[in-house]
Structure formats: structure tokens, C-alpha cells
């Protein structure tokens, strides 16, 4: 009798484990609400996007940045792109709710359904590795959520100017000449409390310094990058161990966003020849340069336009350069500007959806890109 009971128990156990084994792994591995989608789209841009090139944006904001975030989203928005908003964990509950209501209540965002909010925000420390971790987190979410995008931008209509470019190019300003950063960035060891604490504080500095690495070559550059989808996948699910090795190394590095992607791509045999040594930003520095660039104002406008660059930083708080009517999108082929109100642009509901009407800014940007990818400038500036 005991043997029969034992055999029956073993059979039931085997059936149970077989059943568990056959359950799709997606049910056990899908995270809970990694992205909050506050809109119910009437358009499937994943499968019907008529535009020749697509960008995914990370728009990060912290405590007190709600107004700036809204203004930036209106300026950058295009129905053919994707937008992921990360509101720092330190921001107040009222600010998180305000951004959620802003995204969820906008009729254009609701019609297209391409604006999302990170469901579980991170605590981010200035100059700490948590800035880099948030960017890689965004890459993972966008790769998993969006089946079609060509470039990732961590932050104008870029679509027309980029439509003819190879999709594997990575706009990463980089240099192996570390200069003062050799002793101020490469050797110090820091600890970011936001990696283990919910209370924001400054970086901790370890008294003892480390030697420079010999397993790979250090590069530095701008924290503002534009990454191809292929390289983004390599950063998140790299088929060799270099992305993870460097991520661990840069955990104790000051201003890791200014070195991680540069060092990774220039030490990768597969990607080092895909770099464009430019960050596409107009930035004005003092002479000699200080830690932060000059704040831009009206007197800089002409030079900004003549630089042919699509982005610029940083700006004074109340500069007239940033003045735009509340709730106003940037005009383009999808939003003609003929509406009395831009709460809903007619181009989304007509044959204008998918039409590109490049203006002077697009032509200036295309001129810059043509210069950057020319054989004369391209190859001689790659990962030297």
C-alpha cells in the first residue's frame, strides 16, 4: 500500500512540474507596470508608421522641473516618434500626478499613444552612476515596448534630415585625451548613495585612488548622445561581457554618462567604426572652460542658427528664446498651425499624416550631417 501511495505521489509531482514547465516564461518574467501608458491610442504607429525614420526620446526631469518638461515635450513632439518620461523619485507626489494628468489629458497624445511614463522611477544623483542607470533602464524599456525605432536620444524635426543616413551610425562625441579628467575622473573612487538609499545625498568620495585600467582604453566626451537601435541592444543584452564589465567599472566613476558609452563603443570591434564624433548640440563655453557652459540668451541666437545643430544648452531660466504659447506644438507637416487651437491637429486625421514638409532648419541640419559623414571628416575622427 505504501509503495502505491509513493508511486501515485511521484506521478502527481511529475505532472505538476511538467505543467509549470510548459507555462510560457513571459508570464513569470514580465515586470509589473514598467511603463505607464495613460492613453488609449486610436492609431497603431508600431505597424503603420508612415515616416521613413523614427526616434525614441528619453526626457528626464527632477523636482521642480514639471514646467520645463512640458515645454520640452511640446517642442520635440512628433507623431512618428516615441517619448519616454522619467520623473525623478525625489519629485513630489503632486508633480508626478501633474505629469500623469498632462500626458493622459492631452488629446494628441491620446490619439497617437506614443508618450509614456516610467512606472517605477529611479532616484538620480547628479554626476552619479544612477544617471547612467536611468538611461540604460530607458533603453531596455523602449527596446521591449517599441518594435520600430532607429535612434535613441537622451534629452526640430529630425526625420527628413536623417532619412537617408545609415541606421547603424552613433552620434557620440568622444576623445581618448582625458587631460584634467585623468586625475579628476579616472582615478578617484566615488559611491552613489542613490544605489541603495531612498534619501538623496551627494556622492561619497573614497580617500584612496585607483590606477588607470589596462584591460580597456578610457574615452571621455559629451553626456548627450544619439544611439542606434543596434548599439542600444548591445548595451542592454551585449553578446560579450564588455558592456557589463564597463558598467561595473563606471559605478564608481565621477560623471559616468560622460565616459561609459564612449569607452564602450571605442573598445568594441563591432561598433568602433560606427561613431560620428559629434553630439549635435550647440554649447558655448567660457575661456578657459568652467565646469558648466555659459547660459544662452538672445545674443546667442544667430550663432545657434548658423551652427546648423538641432539642440542647444543650457538656457537662462526666463530667456525669451524659450517663450512659446502654453500647449503649443512645433509646427510641421502633421500640424500646420492653421488651427485656432492646437489641442488637436487636423493633420492626424487627414492625408497630411505621414507627409514631410522640411523647412529651413531641416535643410541646415542636413548640411551639417553631410559634412559630418563625409570621408574627409568621418573616418579620421573615429576612436583615436
Tab-separated table of C-alpha atoms in Angstrom:
chain	number	residue	atom	x	y	z
A	1	UNK	CA	0.000	0.000	0.000
A	2	UNK	CA	2.818	2.378	0.927
A	3	UNK	CA	4.532	1.710	-2.425
A	4	UNK	CA	1.325	2.544	-4.339
A	5	UNK	CA	0.915	5.818	-2.449
A	6	UNK	CA	4.549	6.697	-3.162
A	7	UNK	CA	4.156	5.934	-6.900
A	8	UNK	CA	0.943	7.979	-7.133
A	9	UNK	CA	2.635	10.908	-5.321
A	10	UNK	CA	5.581	10.797	-7.688
A	11	UNK	CA	3.243	10.757	-10.701
A	12	UNK	CA	1.282	13.747	-9.428
A	13	UNK	CA	4.508	15.639	-8.670
A	14	UNK	CA	5.822	14.950	-12.184
A	15	UNK	CA	2.577	16.148	-13.759
A	16	UNK	CA	2.669	19.312	-11.640
A	17	UNK	CA	6.261	20.149	-12.599
A	18	UNK	CA	5.512	19.408	-16.256
A	19	UNK	CA	2.579	21.806	-16.148
A	20	UNK	CA	4.704	24.524	-14.566
A	21	UNK	CA	7.442	23.966	-17.121
A	22	UNK	CA	5.018	24.385	-20.018
A	23	UNK	CA	3.669	27.743	-18.808
A	24	UNK	CA	5.082	30.481	-21.088
A	25	UNK	CA	8.043	32.183	-19.449
A	26	UNK	CA	6.571	35.586	-20.323
A	27	UNK	CA	4.010	35.100	-17.554
A	28	UNK	CA	6.753	34.817	-14.944
A	29	UNK	CA	9.254	37.305	-16.327
A	30	UNK	CA	7.103	40.260	-17.361
A	31	UNK	CA	7.687	43.126	-14.862
A	32	UNK	CA	4.750	44.823	-13.215
A	33	UNK	CA	3.890	48.090	-14.963
A	34	UNK	CA	7.405	49.087	-16.138
A	35	UNK	CA	5.786	51.776	-18.290
A	36	UNK	CA	2.583	53.653	-17.592
A	37	UNK	CA	0.586	54.227	-20.775
A	38	UNK	CA	-2.026	56.816	-19.872
A	39	UNK	CA	-3.530	56.981	-23.347
A	40	UNK	CA	-5.634	54.659	-25.456
A	41	UNK	CA	-4.330	55.058	-28.949
A	42	UNK	CA	-6.624	55.023	-31.964
A	43	UNK	CA	-3.592	54.631	-34.234
A	44	UNK	CA	-1.156	51.719	-34.342
A	45	UNK	CA	2.110	53.552	-35.017
A	46	UNK	CA	4.076	50.364	-34.403
A	47	UNK	CA	2.798	48.800	-37.606
A	48	UNK	CA	1.536	51.715	-39.680
A	49	UNK	CA	4.103	54.448	-39.050
A	50	UNK	CA	4.430	56.138	-42.471
A	51	UNK	CA	7.605	58.083	-41.659
A	52	UNK	CA	10.979	56.984	-43.086
A	53	UNK	CA	12.878	57.209	-39.787
A	54	UNK	CA	11.812	57.061	-36.147
A	55	UNK	CA	13.408	58.427	-32.959
A	56	UNK	CA	12.865	57.420	-29.349
A	57	UNK	CA	13.456	60.081	-26.700
A	58	UNK	CA	14.199	59.873	-23.003
A	59	UNK	CA	13.052	63.070	-21.298
A	60	UNK	CA	14.318	63.199	-17.712
A	61	UNK	CA	13.172	65.644	-15.074
A	62	UNK	CA	13.607	66.123	-11.356
A	63	UNK	CA	11.965	68.023	-8.548
A	64	UNK	CA	10.719	71.422	-9.744
A	65	UNK	CA	11.067	70.598	-13.461
A	66	UNK	CA	7.420	69.990	-14.405
A	67	UNK	CA	7.023	73.189	-16.432
A	68	UNK	CA	10.322	72.616	-18.282
A	69	UNK	CA	9.363	69.016	-19.046
A	70	UNK	CA	6.044	70.023	-20.606
A	71	UNK	CA	7.686	72.748	-22.679
A	72	UNK	CA	10.344	70.349	-23.953
A	73	UNK	CA	7.813	67.667	-24.867
A	74	UNK	CA	5.739	70.150	-26.871
A	75	UNK	CA	8.869	71.348	-28.691
A	76	UNK	CA	10.110	67.825	-29.501
A	77	UNK	CA	6.820	66.107	-30.190
A	78	UNK	CA	6.081	64.425	-33.496
A	79	UNK	CA	3.526	61.623	-34.039
A	80	UNK	CA	6.131	59.427	-35.736
A	81	UNK	CA	8.420	59.227	-32.682
A	82	UNK	CA	8.332	57.697	-29.188
A	83	UNK	CA	8.712	59.570	-25.897
A	84	UNK	CA	9.553	58.092	-22.502
A	85	UNK	CA	9.330	60.406	-19.496
A	86	UNK	CA	11.315	59.731	-16.336
A	87	UNK	CA	10.357	61.869	-13.355
A	88	UNK	CA	12.962	61.507	-10.588
A	89	UNK	CA	11.860	59.641	-7.461
A	90	UNK	CA	12.665	62.800	-5.461
A	91	UNK	CA	9.912	64.777	-7.220
A	92	UNK	CA	6.835	65.355	-5.093
A	93	UNK	CA	3.686	63.272	-5.405
A	94	UNK	CA	1.899	66.359	-6.736
A	95	UNK	CA	4.492	66.713	-9.533
A	96	UNK	CA	4.188	63.052	-10.513
A	97	UNK	CA	0.403	63.422	-10.594
A	98	UNK	CA	0.656	66.660	-12.596
A	99	UNK	CA	2.763	64.998	-15.328
A	100	UNK	CA	0.455	61.972	-15.408
A	101	UNK	CA	-2.592	64.227	-15.865
A	102	UNK	CA	-0.744	66.270	-18.508
A	103	UNK	CA	0.063	63.196	-20.619
A	104	UNK	CA	-3.237	61.432	-20.015
A	105	UNK	CA	-5.328	64.511	-20.751
A	106	UNK	CA	-3.715	65.653	-23.994
A	107	UNK	CA	-5.918	64.667	-26.981
A	108	UNK	CA	-2.983	64.398	-29.437
A	109	UNK	CA	-1.006	62.110	-27.137
A	110	UNK	CA	-4.190	60.116	-26.627
A	111	UNK	CA	-4.850	59.728	-30.337
A	112	UNK	CA	-1.325	58.582	-31.220
A	113	UNK	CA	-0.391	56.809	-27.988
A	114	UNK	CA	3.376	57.359	-28.211
A	115	UNK	CA	4.097	59.126	-24.900
A	116	UNK	CA	4.822	57.011	-21.813
A	117	UNK	CA	5.954	57.499	-18.230
A	118	UNK	CA	8.390	55.240	-16.360
A	119	UNK	CA	6.162	53.440	-13.863
A	120	UNK	CA	8.788	52.945	-11.141
A	121	UNK	CA	11.114	55.981	-11.222
A	122	UNK	CA	14.714	55.962	-10.019
A	123	UNK	CA	16.422	58.213	-7.505
A	124	UNK	CA	19.113	60.025	-9.505
A	125	UNK	CA	22.259	61.667	-8.141
A	126	UNK	CA	23.952	64.463	-10.097
A	127	UNK	CA	27.242	63.167	-11.636
A	128	UNK	CA	26.498	59.719	-10.194
A	129	UNK	CA	26.109	56.338	-11.928
A	130	UNK	CA	22.352	56.450	-11.282
A	131	UNK	CA	22.181	58.921	-14.205
A	132	UNK	CA	23.684	56.231	-16.438
A	133	UNK	CA	21.498	53.509	-14.916
A	134	UNK	CA	18.373	55.539	-15.742
A	135	UNK	CA	19.466	55.867	-19.377
A	136	UNK	CA	20.112	52.122	-19.731
A	137	UNK	CA	16.798	51.440	-17.989
A	138	UNK	CA	15.090	53.605	-20.619
A	139	UNK	CA	16.878	51.748	-23.421
A	140	UNK	CA	15.616	48.428	-22.077
A	141	UNK	CA	12.031	49.682	-21.769
A	142	UNK	CA	11.968	51.199	-25.251
A	143	UNK	CA	13.538	48.114	-26.860
A	144	UNK	CA	10.936	45.900	-25.202
A	145	UNK	CA	7.945	48.184	-25.818
A	146	UNK	CA	8.601	49.625	-29.282
A	147	UNK	CA	9.320	47.260	-32.146
A	148	UNK	CA	10.380	50.024	-34.522
A	149	UNK	CA	12.726	52.931	-33.860
A	150	UNK	CA	16.072	53.813	-35.403
A	151	UNK	CA	17.844	56.124	-32.940
A	152	UNK	CA	17.654	56.834	-29.212
A	153	UNK	CA	18.183	60.396	-27.947
A	154	UNK	CA	18.622	61.222	-24.247
A	155	UNK	CA	17.236	64.540	-23.707
A	156	UNK	CA	13.447	70.073	-34.823
A	157	UNK	CA	12.085	67.851	-36.895
A	158	UNK	CA	14.943	65.438	-37.437
A	159	UNK	CA	13.018	62.986	-39.604
A	160	UNK	CA	13.717	64.447	-43.037
A	161	UNK	CA	17.401	65.198	-42.418
A	162	UNK	CA	18.139	61.682	-41.107
A	163	UNK	CA	16.033	59.700	-43.574
A	164	UNK	CA	18.960	58.958	-45.907
A	165	UNK	CA	21.578	58.099	-43.249
A	166	UNK	CA	22.792	54.553	-42.485
A	167	UNK	CA	20.880	53.332	-39.438
A	168	UNK	CA	23.990	51.993	-37.664
A	169	UNK	CA	25.620	55.406	-37.059
A	170	UNK	CA	26.089	56.550	-33.447
A	171	UNK	CA	26.488	60.248	-32.659
A	172	UNK	CA	28.837	60.118	-29.672
A	173	UNK	CA	31.321	62.929	-29.115
A	174	UNK	CA	34.480	61.238	-27.803
A	175	UNK	CA	38.211	61.613	-27.180
A	176	UNK	CA	40.974	59.499	-25.623
A	177	UNK	CA	42.775	62.670	-24.492
A	178	UNK	CA	41.453	62.881	-20.940
A	179	UNK	CA	43.549	65.897	-19.895
A	180	UNK	CA	42.494	67.119	-16.444
A	181	UNK	CA	39.881	64.349	-16.301
A	182	UNK	CA	42.711	61.822	-15.951
A	183	UNK	CA	43.248	62.730	-12.289
A	184	UNK	CA	39.817	64.225	-11.537
A	185	UNK	CA	37.661	61.489	-13.095
A	186	UNK	CA	39.770	58.438	-13.966
A	187	UNK	CA	41.496	57.885	-10.617
A	188	UNK	CA	39.014	58.949	-7.891
A	189	UNK	CA	36.599	56.374	-6.449
A	190	UNK	CA	33.094	57.505	-5.563
A	191	UNK	CA	29.956	55.880	-4.156
A	192	UNK	CA	26.460	56.962	-5.174
A	193	UNK	CA	24.102	56.616	-2.164
A	194	UNK	CA	21.097	56.515	-4.514
A	195	UNK	CA	22.122	52.957	-5.450
A	196	UNK	CA	20.926	51.707	-2.059
A	197	UNK	CA	19.099	54.577	-0.333
A	198	UNK	CA	15.791	56.337	-0.943
A	199	UNK	CA	17.170	59.547	0.553
A	200	UNK	CA	19.011	61.805	-1.888
A	201	UNK	CA	22.512	62.975	-0.950
A	202	UNK	CA	25.828	63.910	-2.568
A	203	UNK	CA	28.397	61.440	-3.891
A	204	UNK	CA	30.750	59.938	-1.350
A	205	UNK	CA	34.459	60.223	-2.140
A	206	UNK	CA	36.837	57.415	-1.152
A	207	UNK	CA	40.235	58.634	0.093
A	208	UNK	CA	42.269	56.022	-1.777
A	209	UNK	CA	42.529	56.363	-5.568
A	210	UNK	CA	42.823	53.653	-8.232
A	211	UNK	CA	45.183	53.202	-11.150
A	212	UNK	CA	44.055	53.606	-14.734
A	213	UNK	CA	42.694	50.465	-16.440
A	214	UNK	CA	44.852	48.292	-18.693
A	215	UNK	CA	42.084	45.914	-19.884
A	216	UNK	CA	40.487	48.669	-21.961
A	217	UNK	CA	41.199	52.240	-23.075
A	218	UNK	CA	39.337	55.118	-21.458
A	219	UNK	CA	37.455	57.666	-23.556
A	220	UNK	CA	35.506	60.724	-22.499
A	221	UNK	CA	33.122	63.151	-24.139
A	222	UNK	CA	29.654	64.659	-24.083
A	223	UNK	CA	26.890	63.101	-21.996
A	224	UNK	CA	24.445	63.928	-24.824
A	225	UNK	CA	24.386	61.035	-27.274
A	226	UNK	CA	22.295	59.651	-30.097
A	227	UNK	CA	22.491	55.864	-30.231
A	228	UNK	CA	21.465	53.450	-32.979
A	229	UNK	CA	18.992	50.719	-32.088
A	230	UNK	CA	21.640	48.080	-32.774
A	231	UNK	CA	24.126	49.637	-30.349
A	232	UNK	CA	21.359	50.137	-27.776
A	233	UNK	CA	20.616	46.409	-27.922
A	234	UNK	CA	24.329	45.702	-27.446
A	235	UNK	CA	24.374	47.928	-24.336
A	236	UNK	CA	21.420	46.097	-22.784
A	237	UNK	CA	21.919	42.467	-23.903
A	238	UNK	CA	25.536	42.508	-25.091
A	239	UNK	CA	26.729	39.215	-26.547
A	240	UNK	CA	30.149	39.676	-24.963
A	241	UNK	CA	30.849	40.843	-21.405
A	242	UNK	CA	32.244	44.293	-22.196
A	243	UNK	CA	29.000	46.256	-21.567
A	244	UNK	CA	28.608	44.694	-18.107
A	245	UNK	CA	32.303	44.971	-17.234
A	246	UNK	CA	32.322	48.695	-18.043
A	247	UNK	CA	29.009	49.253	-16.263
A	248	UNK	CA	30.542	47.857	-13.066
A	249	UNK	CA	33.707	49.930	-13.569
A	250	UNK	CA	31.770	53.158	-14.091
A	251	UNK	CA	29.680	52.555	-10.950
A	252	UNK	CA	32.467	54.288	-9.004
A	253	UNK	CA	33.313	56.879	-11.676
A	254	UNK	CA	32.527	60.606	-11.459
A	255	UNK	CA	30.126	61.702	-14.231
A	256	UNK	CA	29.880	58.224	-15.748
A	257	UNK	CA	27.495	59.377	-18.562
A	258	UNK	CA	30.469	61.302	-19.982
A	259	UNK	CA	32.536	58.155	-20.369
A	260	UNK	CA	30.543	54.924	-20.439
A	261	UNK	CA	29.146	54.978	-23.975
A	262	UNK	CA	32.369	56.490	-25.349
A	263	UNK	CA	34.576	53.827	-23.775
A	264	UNK	CA	32.190	51.014	-24.676
A	265	UNK	CA	31.813	51.834	-28.357
A	266	UNK	CA	35.508	52.599	-28.923
A	267	UNK	CA	36.618	49.336	-27.293
A	268	UNK	CA	34.123	47.276	-29.295
A	269	UNK	CA	35.412	45.787	-32.544
A	270	UNK	CA	31.852	45.582	-33.877
A	271	UNK	CA	30.904	49.232	-33.260
A	272	UNK	CA	34.027	51.406	-33.130
A	273	UNK	CA	33.707	52.240	-36.833
A	274	UNK	CA	30.082	53.408	-36.487
A	275	UNK	CA	30.855	56.557	-34.499
A	276	UNK	CA	30.229	60.143	-35.575
A	277	UNK	CA	32.343	62.340	-33.290
A	278	UNK	CA	29.639	64.929	-32.591
A	279	UNK	CA	26.812	65.394	-30.072
A	280	UNK	CA	24.602	67.612	-32.311
A	281	UNK	CA	24.423	70.264	-29.563
A	282	UNK	CA	25.287	73.945	-29.651
A	283	UNK	CA	27.144	74.707	-26.398
A	284	UNK	CA	29.026	77.878	-25.554
A	285	UNK	CA	31.954	77.602	-23.106
A	286	UNK	CA	33.875	80.251	-21.242
A	287	UNK	CA	37.604	80.722	-21.918
A	288	UNK	CA	39.103	78.854	-20.170
A	289	UNK	CA	36.140	76.479	-19.839
A	290	UNK	CA	34.477	76.116	-16.454
A	291	UNK	CA	32.570	73.116	-15.097
A	292	UNK	CA	29.320	74.278	-16.707
A	293	UNK	CA	28.753	76.015	-20.084
A	294	UNK	CA	27.509	79.576	-20.411
A	295	UNK	CA	23.779	80.169	-20.251
A	296	UNK	CA	22.443	81.056	-23.689
A	297	UNK	CA	20.365	84.154	-24.391
A	298	UNK	CA	19.057	86.233	-27.282
A	299	UNK	CA	22.539	87.403	-28.238
A	300	UNK	CA	23.448	83.763	-28.973
A	301	UNK	CA	20.509	83.128	-31.295
A	302	UNK	CA	22.273	83.945	-34.566
A	303	UNK	CA	25.259	81.742	-33.747
A	304	UNK	CA	22.932	78.914	-32.713
A	305	UNK	CA	21.111	79.038	-36.048
A	306	UNK	CA	24.320	79.277	-38.054
A	307	UNK	CA	25.778	76.228	-36.265
A	308	UNK	CA	23.125	74.047	-38.019
A	309	UNK	CA	22.768	71.959	-34.849
A	310	UNK	CA	19.317	70.743	-33.762
A	311	UNK	CA	19.875	71.010	-29.989
A	312	UNK	CA	21.380	73.591	-27.639
A	313	UNK	CA	22.105	74.030	-23.930
A	314	UNK	CA	21.962	75.476	-21.403
A	315	UNK	CA	19.440	78.322	-21.221
A	316	UNK	CA	18.658	81.021	-18.726
A	317	UNK	CA	15.536	80.354	-16.710
A	318	UNK	CA	13.288	83.018	-18.269
A	319	UNK	CA	15.007	83.718	-21.572
A	320	UNK	CA	12.686	84.894	-24.393
A	321	UNK	CA	14.304	82.181	-26.557
A	322	UNK	CA	12.154	79.603	-24.825
A	323	UNK	CA	8.907	81.540	-24.864
A	324	UNK	CA	6.084	79.704	-26.593
A	325	UNK	CA	2.360	79.735	-26.052
A	326	UNK	CA	1.194	77.241	-23.489
A	327	UNK	CA	0.136	73.940	-25.022
A	328	UNK	CA	1.598	74.709	-28.444
A	329	UNK	CA	3.267	72.044	-30.576
A	330	UNK	CA	6.079	72.798	-33.002
A	331	UNK	CA	4.603	73.354	-36.474
A	332	UNK	CA	5.243	70.796	-39.200
A	333	UNK	CA	3.591	68.738	-41.907
A	334	UNK	CA	1.374	66.974	-39.355
A	335	UNK	CA	0.359	70.209	-37.594
A	336	UNK	CA	0.024	73.135	-39.977
A	337	UNK	CA	-0.548	75.910	-37.463
A	338	UNK	CA	-3.790	76.975	-39.141
A	339	UNK	CA	-5.802	75.770	-36.162
A	340	UNK	CA	-7.142	78.323	-33.714
A	341	UNK	CA	-6.199	75.847	-31.037
A	342	UNK	CA	-3.508	73.202	-31.268
A	343	UNK	CA	-5.108	70.874	-28.762
A	344	UNK	CA	-5.860	68.576	-31.706
A	345	UNK	CA	-4.008	68.950	-35.006
A	346	UNK	CA	-6.011	68.176	-38.140
A	347	UNK	CA	-3.041	66.557	-39.892
A	348	UNK	CA	-3.542	63.469	-37.747
A	349	UNK	CA	-6.970	62.905	-39.261
A	350	UNK	CA	-6.225	63.537	-42.918
A	351	UNK	CA	-3.927	62.718	-45.792
A	352	UNK	CA	-1.334	65.003	-44.143
A	353	UNK	CA	-0.387	62.265	-41.683
A	354	UNK	CA	2.933	60.902	-42.884
A	355	UNK	CA	3.692	63.936	-45.078
A	356	UNK	CA	7.049	65.649	-44.528
A	357	UNK	CA	7.452	69.353	-45.218
A	358	UNK	CA	11.098	70.118	-44.427
A	359	UNK	CA	11.765	73.733	-43.587
A	360	UNK	CA	14.951	75.834	-43.379
A	361	UNK	CA	16.006	74.153	-40.118
A	362	UNK	CA	15.862	70.716	-41.703
A	363	UNK	CA	17.984	71.875	-44.626
A	364	UNK	CA	20.569	73.377	-42.262
A	365	UNK	CA	20.729	70.136	-40.287
A	366	UNK	CA	21.134	68.065	-43.451
A	367	UNK	CA	24.054	70.289	-44.432
A	368	UNK	CA	25.717	69.561	-41.070
A	369	UNK	CA	25.125	65.801	-41.375
A	370	UNK	CA	26.523	65.715	-44.904
A	371	UNK	CA	29.690	67.359	-43.610
A	372	UNK	CA	29.977	65.018	-40.605
A	373	UNK	CA	29.644	61.772	-42.561
A	374	UNK	CA	31.936	62.821	-45.422
A	375	UNK	CA	35.008	60.618	-45.799
A	376	UNK	CA	37.238	63.589	-45.002
A	377	UNK	CA	35.731	64.108	-41.542
A	378	UNK	CA	34.229	60.764	-40.650
A	379	UNK	CA	36.962	58.128	-40.532
A	380	UNK	CA	39.824	60.286	-39.275
A	381	UNK	CA	37.860	61.191	-36.117
A	382	UNK	CA	36.749	57.706	-35.106
A	383	UNK	CA	38.005	56.441	-31.723
A	384	UNK	CA	41.513	57.880	-31.941
